[in-house]
Structure formats: structure tokens, C-alpha cells
PDB file of C-alpha atoms in Angstrom:
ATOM      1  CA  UNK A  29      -3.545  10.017  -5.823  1.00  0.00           C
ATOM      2  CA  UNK A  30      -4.533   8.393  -9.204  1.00  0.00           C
ATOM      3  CA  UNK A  31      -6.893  10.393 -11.350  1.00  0.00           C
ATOM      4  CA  UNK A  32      -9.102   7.395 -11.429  1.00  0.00           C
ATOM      5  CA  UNK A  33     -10.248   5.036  -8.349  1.00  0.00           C
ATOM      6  CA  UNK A  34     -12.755   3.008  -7.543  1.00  0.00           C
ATOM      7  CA  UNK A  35     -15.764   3.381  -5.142  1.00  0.00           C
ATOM      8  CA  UNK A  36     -15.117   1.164  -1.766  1.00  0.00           C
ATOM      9  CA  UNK A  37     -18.692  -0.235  -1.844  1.00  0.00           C
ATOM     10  CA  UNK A  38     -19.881  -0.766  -5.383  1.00  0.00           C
ATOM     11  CA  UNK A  39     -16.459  -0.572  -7.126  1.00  0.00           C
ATOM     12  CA  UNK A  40     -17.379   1.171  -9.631  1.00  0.00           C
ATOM     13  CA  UNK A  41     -14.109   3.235 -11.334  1.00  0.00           C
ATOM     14  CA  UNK A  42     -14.835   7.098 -11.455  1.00  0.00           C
ATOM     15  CA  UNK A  43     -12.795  10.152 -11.378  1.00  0.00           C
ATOM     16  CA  UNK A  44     -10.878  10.521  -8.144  1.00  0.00           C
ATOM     17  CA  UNK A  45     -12.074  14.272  -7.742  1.00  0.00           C
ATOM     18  CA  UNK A  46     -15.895  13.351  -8.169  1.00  0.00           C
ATOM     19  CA  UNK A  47     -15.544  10.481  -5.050  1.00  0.00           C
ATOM     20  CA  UNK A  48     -16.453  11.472  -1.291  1.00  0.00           C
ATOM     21  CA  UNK A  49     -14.032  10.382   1.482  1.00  0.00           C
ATOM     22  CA  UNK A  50     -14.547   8.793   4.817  1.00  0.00           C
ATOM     23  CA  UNK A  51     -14.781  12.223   6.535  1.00  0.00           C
ATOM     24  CA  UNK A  52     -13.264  10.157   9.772  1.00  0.00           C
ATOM     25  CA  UNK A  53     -10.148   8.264   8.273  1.00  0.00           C
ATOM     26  CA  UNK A  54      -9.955  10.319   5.003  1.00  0.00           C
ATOM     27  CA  UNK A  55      -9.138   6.876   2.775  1.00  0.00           C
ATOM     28  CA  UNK A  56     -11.865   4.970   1.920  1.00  0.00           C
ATOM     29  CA  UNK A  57     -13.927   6.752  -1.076  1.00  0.00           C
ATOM     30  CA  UNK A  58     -17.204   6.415  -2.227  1.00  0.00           C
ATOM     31  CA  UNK A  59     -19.123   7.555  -5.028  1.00  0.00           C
ATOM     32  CA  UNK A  60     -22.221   8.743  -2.949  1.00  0.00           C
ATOM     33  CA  UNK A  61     -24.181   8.747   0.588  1.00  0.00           C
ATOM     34  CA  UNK A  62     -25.731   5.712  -0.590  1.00  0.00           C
ATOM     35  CA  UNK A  63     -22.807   3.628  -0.860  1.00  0.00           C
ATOM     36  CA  UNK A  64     -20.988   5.511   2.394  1.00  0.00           C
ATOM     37  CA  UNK A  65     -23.981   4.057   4.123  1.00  0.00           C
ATOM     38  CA  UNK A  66     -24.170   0.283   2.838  1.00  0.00           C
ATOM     39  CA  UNK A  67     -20.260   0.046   3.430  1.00  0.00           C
ATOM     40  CA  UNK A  68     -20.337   1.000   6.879  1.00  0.00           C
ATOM     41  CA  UNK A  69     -20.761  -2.535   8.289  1.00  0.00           C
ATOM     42  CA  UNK A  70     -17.393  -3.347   6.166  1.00  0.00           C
ATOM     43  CA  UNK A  71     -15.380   0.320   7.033  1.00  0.00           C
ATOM     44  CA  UNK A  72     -16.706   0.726  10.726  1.00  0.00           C
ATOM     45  CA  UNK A  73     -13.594  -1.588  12.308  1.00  0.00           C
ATOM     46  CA  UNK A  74     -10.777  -0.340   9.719  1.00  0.00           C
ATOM     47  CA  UNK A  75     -12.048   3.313  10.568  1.00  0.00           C
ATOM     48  CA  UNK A  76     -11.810   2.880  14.279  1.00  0.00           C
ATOM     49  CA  UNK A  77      -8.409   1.204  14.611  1.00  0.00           C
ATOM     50  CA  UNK A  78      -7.134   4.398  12.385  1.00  0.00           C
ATOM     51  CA  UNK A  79      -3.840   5.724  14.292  1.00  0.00           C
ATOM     52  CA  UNK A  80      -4.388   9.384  12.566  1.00  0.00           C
ATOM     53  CA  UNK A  81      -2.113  10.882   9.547  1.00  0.00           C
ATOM     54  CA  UNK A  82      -1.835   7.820   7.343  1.00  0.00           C
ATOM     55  CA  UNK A  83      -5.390   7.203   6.352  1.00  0.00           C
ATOM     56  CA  UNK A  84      -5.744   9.394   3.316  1.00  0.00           C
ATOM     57  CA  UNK A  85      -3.182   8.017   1.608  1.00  0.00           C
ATOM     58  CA  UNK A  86      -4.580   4.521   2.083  1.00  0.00           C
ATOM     59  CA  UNK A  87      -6.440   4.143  -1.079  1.00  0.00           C
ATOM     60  CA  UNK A  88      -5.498   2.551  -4.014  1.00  0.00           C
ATOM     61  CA  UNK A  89      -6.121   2.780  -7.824  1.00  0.00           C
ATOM     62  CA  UNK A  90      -8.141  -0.404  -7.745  1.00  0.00           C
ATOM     63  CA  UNK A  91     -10.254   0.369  -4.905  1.00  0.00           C
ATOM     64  CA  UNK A  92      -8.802  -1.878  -2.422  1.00  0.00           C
ATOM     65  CA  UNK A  93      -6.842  -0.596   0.932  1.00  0.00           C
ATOM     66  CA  UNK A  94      -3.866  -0.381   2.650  1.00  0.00           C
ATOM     67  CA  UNK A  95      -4.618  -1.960   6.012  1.00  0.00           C
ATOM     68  CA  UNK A  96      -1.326  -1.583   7.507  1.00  0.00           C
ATOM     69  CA  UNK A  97       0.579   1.366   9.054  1.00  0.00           C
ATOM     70  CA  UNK A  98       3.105   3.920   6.865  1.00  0.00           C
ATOM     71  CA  UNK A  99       6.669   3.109   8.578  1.00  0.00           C
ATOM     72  CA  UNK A 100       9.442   5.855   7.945  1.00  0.00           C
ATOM     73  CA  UNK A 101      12.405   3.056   6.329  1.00  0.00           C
ATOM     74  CA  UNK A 102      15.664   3.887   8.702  1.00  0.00           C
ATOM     75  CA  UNK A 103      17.596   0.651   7.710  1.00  0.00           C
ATOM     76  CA  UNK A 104      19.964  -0.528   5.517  1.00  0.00           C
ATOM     77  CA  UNK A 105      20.045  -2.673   2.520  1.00  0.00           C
ATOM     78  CA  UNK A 106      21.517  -3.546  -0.864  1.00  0.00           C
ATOM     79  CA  UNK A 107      19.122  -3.083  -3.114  1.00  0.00           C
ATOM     80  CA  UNK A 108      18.959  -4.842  -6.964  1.00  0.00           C
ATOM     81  CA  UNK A 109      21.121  -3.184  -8.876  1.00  0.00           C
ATOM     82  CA  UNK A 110      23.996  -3.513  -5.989  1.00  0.00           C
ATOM     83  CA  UNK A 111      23.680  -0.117  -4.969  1.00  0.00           C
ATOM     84  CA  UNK A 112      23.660   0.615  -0.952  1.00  0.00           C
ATOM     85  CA  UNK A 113      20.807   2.257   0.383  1.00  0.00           C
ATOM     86  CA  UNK A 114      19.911   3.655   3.658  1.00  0.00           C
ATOM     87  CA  UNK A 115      17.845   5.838   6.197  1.00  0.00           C
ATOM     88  CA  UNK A 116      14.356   7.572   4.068  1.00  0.00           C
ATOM     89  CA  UNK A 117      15.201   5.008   1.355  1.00  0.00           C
ATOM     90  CA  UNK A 118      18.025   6.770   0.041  1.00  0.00           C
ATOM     91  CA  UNK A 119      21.406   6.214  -1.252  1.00  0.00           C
ATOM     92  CA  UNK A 120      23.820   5.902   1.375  1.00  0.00           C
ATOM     93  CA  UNK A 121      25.801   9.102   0.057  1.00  0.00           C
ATOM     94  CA  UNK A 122      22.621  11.075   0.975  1.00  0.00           C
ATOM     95  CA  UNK A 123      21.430   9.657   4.161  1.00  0.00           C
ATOM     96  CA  UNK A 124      23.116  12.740   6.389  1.00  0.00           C
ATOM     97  CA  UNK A 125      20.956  15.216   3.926  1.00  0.00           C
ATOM     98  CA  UNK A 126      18.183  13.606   3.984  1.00  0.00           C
ATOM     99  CA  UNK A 127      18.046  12.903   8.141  1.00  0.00           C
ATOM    100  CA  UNK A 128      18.790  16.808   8.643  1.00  0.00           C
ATOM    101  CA  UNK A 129      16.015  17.648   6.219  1.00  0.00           C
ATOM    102  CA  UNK A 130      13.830  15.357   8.337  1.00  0.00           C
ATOM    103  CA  UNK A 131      15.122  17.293  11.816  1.00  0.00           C
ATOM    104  CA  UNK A 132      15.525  20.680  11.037  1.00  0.00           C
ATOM    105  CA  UNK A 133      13.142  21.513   7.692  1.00  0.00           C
ATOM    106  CA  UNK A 134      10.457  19.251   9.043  1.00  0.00           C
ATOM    107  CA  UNK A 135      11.205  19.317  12.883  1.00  0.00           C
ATOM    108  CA  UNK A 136      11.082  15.415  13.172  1.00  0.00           C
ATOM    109  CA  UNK A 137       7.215  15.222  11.843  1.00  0.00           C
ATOM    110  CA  UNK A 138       6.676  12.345  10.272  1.00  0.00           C
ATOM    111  CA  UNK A 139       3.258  13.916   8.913  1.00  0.00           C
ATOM    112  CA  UNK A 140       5.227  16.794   7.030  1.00  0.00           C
ATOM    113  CA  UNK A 141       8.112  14.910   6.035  1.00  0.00           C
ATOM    114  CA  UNK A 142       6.138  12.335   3.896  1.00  0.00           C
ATOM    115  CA  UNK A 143       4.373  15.341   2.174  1.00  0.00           C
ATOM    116  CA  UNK A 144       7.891  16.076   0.873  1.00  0.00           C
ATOM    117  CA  UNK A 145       9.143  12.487   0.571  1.00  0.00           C
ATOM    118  CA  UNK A 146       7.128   9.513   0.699  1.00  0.00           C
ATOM    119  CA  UNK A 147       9.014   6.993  -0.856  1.00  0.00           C
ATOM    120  CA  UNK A 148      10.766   6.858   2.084  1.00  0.00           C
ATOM    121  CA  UNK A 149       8.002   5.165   3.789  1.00  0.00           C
ATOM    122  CA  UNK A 150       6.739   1.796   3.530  1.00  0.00           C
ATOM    123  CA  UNK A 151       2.969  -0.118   3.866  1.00  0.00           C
ATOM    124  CA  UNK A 152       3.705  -2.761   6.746  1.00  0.00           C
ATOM    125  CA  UNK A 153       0.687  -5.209   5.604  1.00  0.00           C
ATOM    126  CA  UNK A 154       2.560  -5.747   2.285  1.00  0.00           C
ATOM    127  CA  UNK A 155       5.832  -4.979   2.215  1.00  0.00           C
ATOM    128  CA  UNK A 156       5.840  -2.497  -0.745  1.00  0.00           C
ATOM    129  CA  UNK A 157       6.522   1.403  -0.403  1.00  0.00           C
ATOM    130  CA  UNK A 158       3.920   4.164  -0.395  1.00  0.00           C
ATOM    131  CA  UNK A 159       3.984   4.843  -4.197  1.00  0.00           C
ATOM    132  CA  UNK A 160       2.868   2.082  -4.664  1.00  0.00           C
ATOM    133  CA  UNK A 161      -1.108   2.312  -5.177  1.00  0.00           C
ATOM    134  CA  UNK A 162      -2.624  -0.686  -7.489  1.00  0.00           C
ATOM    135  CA  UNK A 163      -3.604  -2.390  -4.910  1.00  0.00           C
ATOM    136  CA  UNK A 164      -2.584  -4.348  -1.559  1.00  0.00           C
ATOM    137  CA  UNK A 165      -1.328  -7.563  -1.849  1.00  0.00           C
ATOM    138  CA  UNK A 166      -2.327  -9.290   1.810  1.00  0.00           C
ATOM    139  CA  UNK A 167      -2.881 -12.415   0.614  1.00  0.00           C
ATOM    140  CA  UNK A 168      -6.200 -12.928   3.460  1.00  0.00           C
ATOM    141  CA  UNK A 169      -5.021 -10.626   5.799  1.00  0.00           C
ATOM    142  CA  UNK A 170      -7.399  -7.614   4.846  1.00  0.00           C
ATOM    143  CA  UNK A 171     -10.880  -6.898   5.673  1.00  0.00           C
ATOM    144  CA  UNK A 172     -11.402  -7.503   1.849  1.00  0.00           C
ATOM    145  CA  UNK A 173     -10.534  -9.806  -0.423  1.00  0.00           C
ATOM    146  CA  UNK A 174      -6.980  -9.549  -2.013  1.00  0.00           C
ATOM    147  CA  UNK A 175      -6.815  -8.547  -5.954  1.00  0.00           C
ATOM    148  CA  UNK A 176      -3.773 -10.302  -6.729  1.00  0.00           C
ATOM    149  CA  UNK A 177      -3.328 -12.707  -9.711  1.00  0.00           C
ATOM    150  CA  UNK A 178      -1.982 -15.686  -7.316  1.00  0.00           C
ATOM    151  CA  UNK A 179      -5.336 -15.453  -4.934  1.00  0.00           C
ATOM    152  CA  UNK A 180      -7.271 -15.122  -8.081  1.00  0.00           C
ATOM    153  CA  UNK A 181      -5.975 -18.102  -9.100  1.00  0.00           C
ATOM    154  CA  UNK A 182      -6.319 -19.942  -5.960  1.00  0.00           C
ATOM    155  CA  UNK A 183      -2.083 -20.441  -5.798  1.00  0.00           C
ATOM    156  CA  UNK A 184       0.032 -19.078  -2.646  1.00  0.00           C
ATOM    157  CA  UNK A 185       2.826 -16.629  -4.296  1.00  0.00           C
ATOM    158  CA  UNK A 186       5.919 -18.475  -4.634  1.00  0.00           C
ATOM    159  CA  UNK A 187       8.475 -19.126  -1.948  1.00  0.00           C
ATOM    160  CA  UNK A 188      11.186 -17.013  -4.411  1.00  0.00           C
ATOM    161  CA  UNK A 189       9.191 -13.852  -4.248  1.00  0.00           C
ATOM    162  CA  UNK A 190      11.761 -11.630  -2.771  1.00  0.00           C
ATOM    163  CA  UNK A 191       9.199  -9.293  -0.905  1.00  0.00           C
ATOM    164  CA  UNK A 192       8.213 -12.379   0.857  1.00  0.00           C
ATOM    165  CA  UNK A 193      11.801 -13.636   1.573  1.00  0.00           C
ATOM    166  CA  UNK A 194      12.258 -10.188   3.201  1.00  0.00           C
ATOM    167  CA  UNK A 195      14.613  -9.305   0.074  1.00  0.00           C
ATOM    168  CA  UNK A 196      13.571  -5.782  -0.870  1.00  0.00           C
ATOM    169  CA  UNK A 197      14.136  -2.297   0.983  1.00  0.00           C
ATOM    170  CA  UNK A 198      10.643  -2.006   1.724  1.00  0.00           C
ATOM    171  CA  UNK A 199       9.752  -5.727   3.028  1.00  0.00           C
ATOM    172  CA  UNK A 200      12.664  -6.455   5.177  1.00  0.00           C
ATOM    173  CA  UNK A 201      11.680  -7.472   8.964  1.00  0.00           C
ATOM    174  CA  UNK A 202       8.290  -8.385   7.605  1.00  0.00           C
ATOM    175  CA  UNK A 203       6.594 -11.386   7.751  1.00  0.00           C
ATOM    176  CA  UNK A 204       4.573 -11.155   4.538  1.00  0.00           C
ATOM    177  CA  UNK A 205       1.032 -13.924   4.176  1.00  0.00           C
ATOM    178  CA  UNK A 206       2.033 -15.784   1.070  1.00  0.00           C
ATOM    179  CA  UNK A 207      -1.846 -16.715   0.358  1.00  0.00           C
ATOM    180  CA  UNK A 208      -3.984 -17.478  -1.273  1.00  0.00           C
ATOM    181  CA  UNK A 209      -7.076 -15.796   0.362  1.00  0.00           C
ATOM    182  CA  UNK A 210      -9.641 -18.297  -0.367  1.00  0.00           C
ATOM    183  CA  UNK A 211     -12.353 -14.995  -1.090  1.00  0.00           C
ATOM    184  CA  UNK A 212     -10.653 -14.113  -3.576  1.00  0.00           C
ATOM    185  CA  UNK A 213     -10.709 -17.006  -5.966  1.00  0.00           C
ATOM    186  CA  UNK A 214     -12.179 -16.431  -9.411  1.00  0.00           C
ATOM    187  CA  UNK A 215     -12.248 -19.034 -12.242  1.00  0.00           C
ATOM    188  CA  UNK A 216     -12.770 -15.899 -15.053  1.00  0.00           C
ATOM    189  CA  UNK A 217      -9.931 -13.839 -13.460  1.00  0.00           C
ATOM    190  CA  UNK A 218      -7.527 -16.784 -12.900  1.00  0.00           C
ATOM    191  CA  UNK A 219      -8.292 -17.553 -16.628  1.00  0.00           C
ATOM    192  CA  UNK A 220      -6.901 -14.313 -17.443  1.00  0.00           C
ATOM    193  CA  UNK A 221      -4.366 -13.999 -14.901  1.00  0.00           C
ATOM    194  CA  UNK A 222      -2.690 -17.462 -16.328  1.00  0.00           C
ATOM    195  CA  UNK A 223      -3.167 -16.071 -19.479  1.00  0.00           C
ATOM    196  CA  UNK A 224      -1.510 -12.580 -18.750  1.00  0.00           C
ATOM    197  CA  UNK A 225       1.654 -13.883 -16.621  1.00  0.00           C
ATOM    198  CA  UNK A 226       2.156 -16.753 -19.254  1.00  0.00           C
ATOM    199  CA  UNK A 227       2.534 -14.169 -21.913  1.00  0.00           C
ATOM    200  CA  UNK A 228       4.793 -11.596 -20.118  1.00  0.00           C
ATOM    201  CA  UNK A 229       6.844 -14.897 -18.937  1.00  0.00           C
ATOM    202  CA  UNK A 230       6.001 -13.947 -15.635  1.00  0.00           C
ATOM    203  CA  UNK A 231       6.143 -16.858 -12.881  1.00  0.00           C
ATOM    204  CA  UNK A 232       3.228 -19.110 -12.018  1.00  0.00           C
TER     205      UNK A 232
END
């Protein structure tokens, strides 16, 4: 978890340590009662569909979500640099290691075996794997708004995006929202999110 977050209700950035958790779903985090209390209305739904082991990992550095469910990756694909890659998101050398570590260290629990190896997991409502914790892109499929630059900007992300083409390890067999989630548009942040990609010579 990031030494930093931010509080699910007023979104205020704090020290990960000093936040309280959800004591139900273990993921969202707030910075006191107060704020566990006003968010209820918000968290009550998301808390109650909770399926169990995921939900602590759910947060992310920016305060948003996860939404979707941690699926163990058991398929194969080529991944950017041409190399092959297979079951737990490893190289397909390793796979046979890997799948006995997940049977006989771990005795086939999911829960145990992502302690030990959770990038071989992936978020379903965004196609990205679990390391991945600035935020979830799902484009107005989330109980809150969605923090990325395109839906800031009002613009659907492009139809080249490989996670949304199903391109990457972590995406494939998804069918991704491409956006924009129209509560999320924000003339200041689209300012600066034009500004930002435009420098880095990142697509628009």
C-alpha cells in the first residue's frame, strides 16, 4: 500500500498508517468517524456486493477504488517486448514453478498465493494488474467519478489504446468502457491534462 492515500469522503491526502478502514470490506479509508459516517450513503452498495479477500487491496494512491474483482491471470499472451508469457503472469519457462508453488506451498488459495505474488492477478473493471494503484480507470463504470486525464477532459480514450483493444496480459477477454464519464469533466484539470500529455508527447 502507498505510504500516502487519500480519505474516501473528503479526499484529503494523509499518511496511509494514520487512515481508518472500512472495518467490513477493509478498502475504503477514511481519515475519521466523521467522514466514515457521511460516506456511507456512497460505500453502503460497494461494501455489500464485497465477495471477501480482495477488498483491502482495493484502494488506490489517489483515493479512488477498484470496483472490480482480483482474477488469478492463467492465459497466454505475447507481451511487448515479444517475450511469451503465461499462467500467474509469468514467463512461459516458469509457468510449471510457479503453478506447483500455487498447489503445493499455497494449497490452491488464492488468498495466500497473492500475498506471495500479486502481479499475477489482475483488476477486471480496468484491465490493469494489481500493482497497479494510482487510480482506476472505468471510464463511468464506478460508483465514483473516474480520475483519468481523457474523462477530465471530456474525450473517450482512443480506439488504439491497447488495454482497450484487449492487447495487454492483464486486459485480454475484457471489454474495457472507453469513456468519458460525463462526472468527471473538469475545465481546470483538462487544462492541465492537455497541457501535461502535450508535453510528454503523449496521445490526445
Amino acid at each position: 500500500m502507498a505510504a500516502e492515500s487519500t480519505c474516501f469522503y473528503c479526499r484529503k491526502l494523509t499518511s496511509t498508517k494514520k487512515l481508518r478502514r472500512c472495518g467490513r470490506c477493509l478498502g475504503a479509508l477514511y481519515c475519521n468517524p466523521d467522514c466514515q459516517k457521511k460516506d456511507r450513503p456512497n460505500h453502503r452498495d460497494l461494501c455489500g456486493e464485497s465477495d471477501g479477500w480482495p477488498d483491502k487491496y482495493r484502494g488506490c494512491k489517489d483515493g479512488s477504488l477498484h470496483e472490480g474483482k482480483l482474477e488469478l491471470m492463467t492465459w497466454e499472451y505475447t507481451d511487448e517486448d515479444g517475450i511469451q508469457m503465461g499462467w500467474g503472469n509469468v514467463v512461459i519457462e516458469e509457468v510449471e514453478d510457479i503453478k506447483r508453488k500455487f498447489k503445493v506451498d499455497y494449497k490452491g488459495k488464492k488468498r495466500l498465493f497473492f500475498k506471495y505474488w500479486p502481479q499475477g492477478f489482475r483488476w477486471t473493471c480496468c484491465g490493469t494488474d494489481e500493482l497497479m494503484n494510482e487510480g482506476c480507470d472505468h471510464h463511468g463504470s464506478g460508483s465514483k467519478p473516474c480520475t483519468c486525464d481523457f474523462c477530465h477532459m471530456g474525450r473517450p480514450v482512443p480506439a488504439s489504446d491497447s488495454i482497450h483493444r484487449g492487447q495487454t496480459g492483464p486486459s485480454m477477454g475484457l471489454r474495457l468502457r472507453r469513456g468519458p464519464d460525463p462526472r468527471s469533466f473538469n475545465p481546470t484539470l483538462a487544462a492541465l491534462a492537455l497541457k501535461g500529455r502535450a508535453t510528454l508527447g503523449l496521445e490526445l
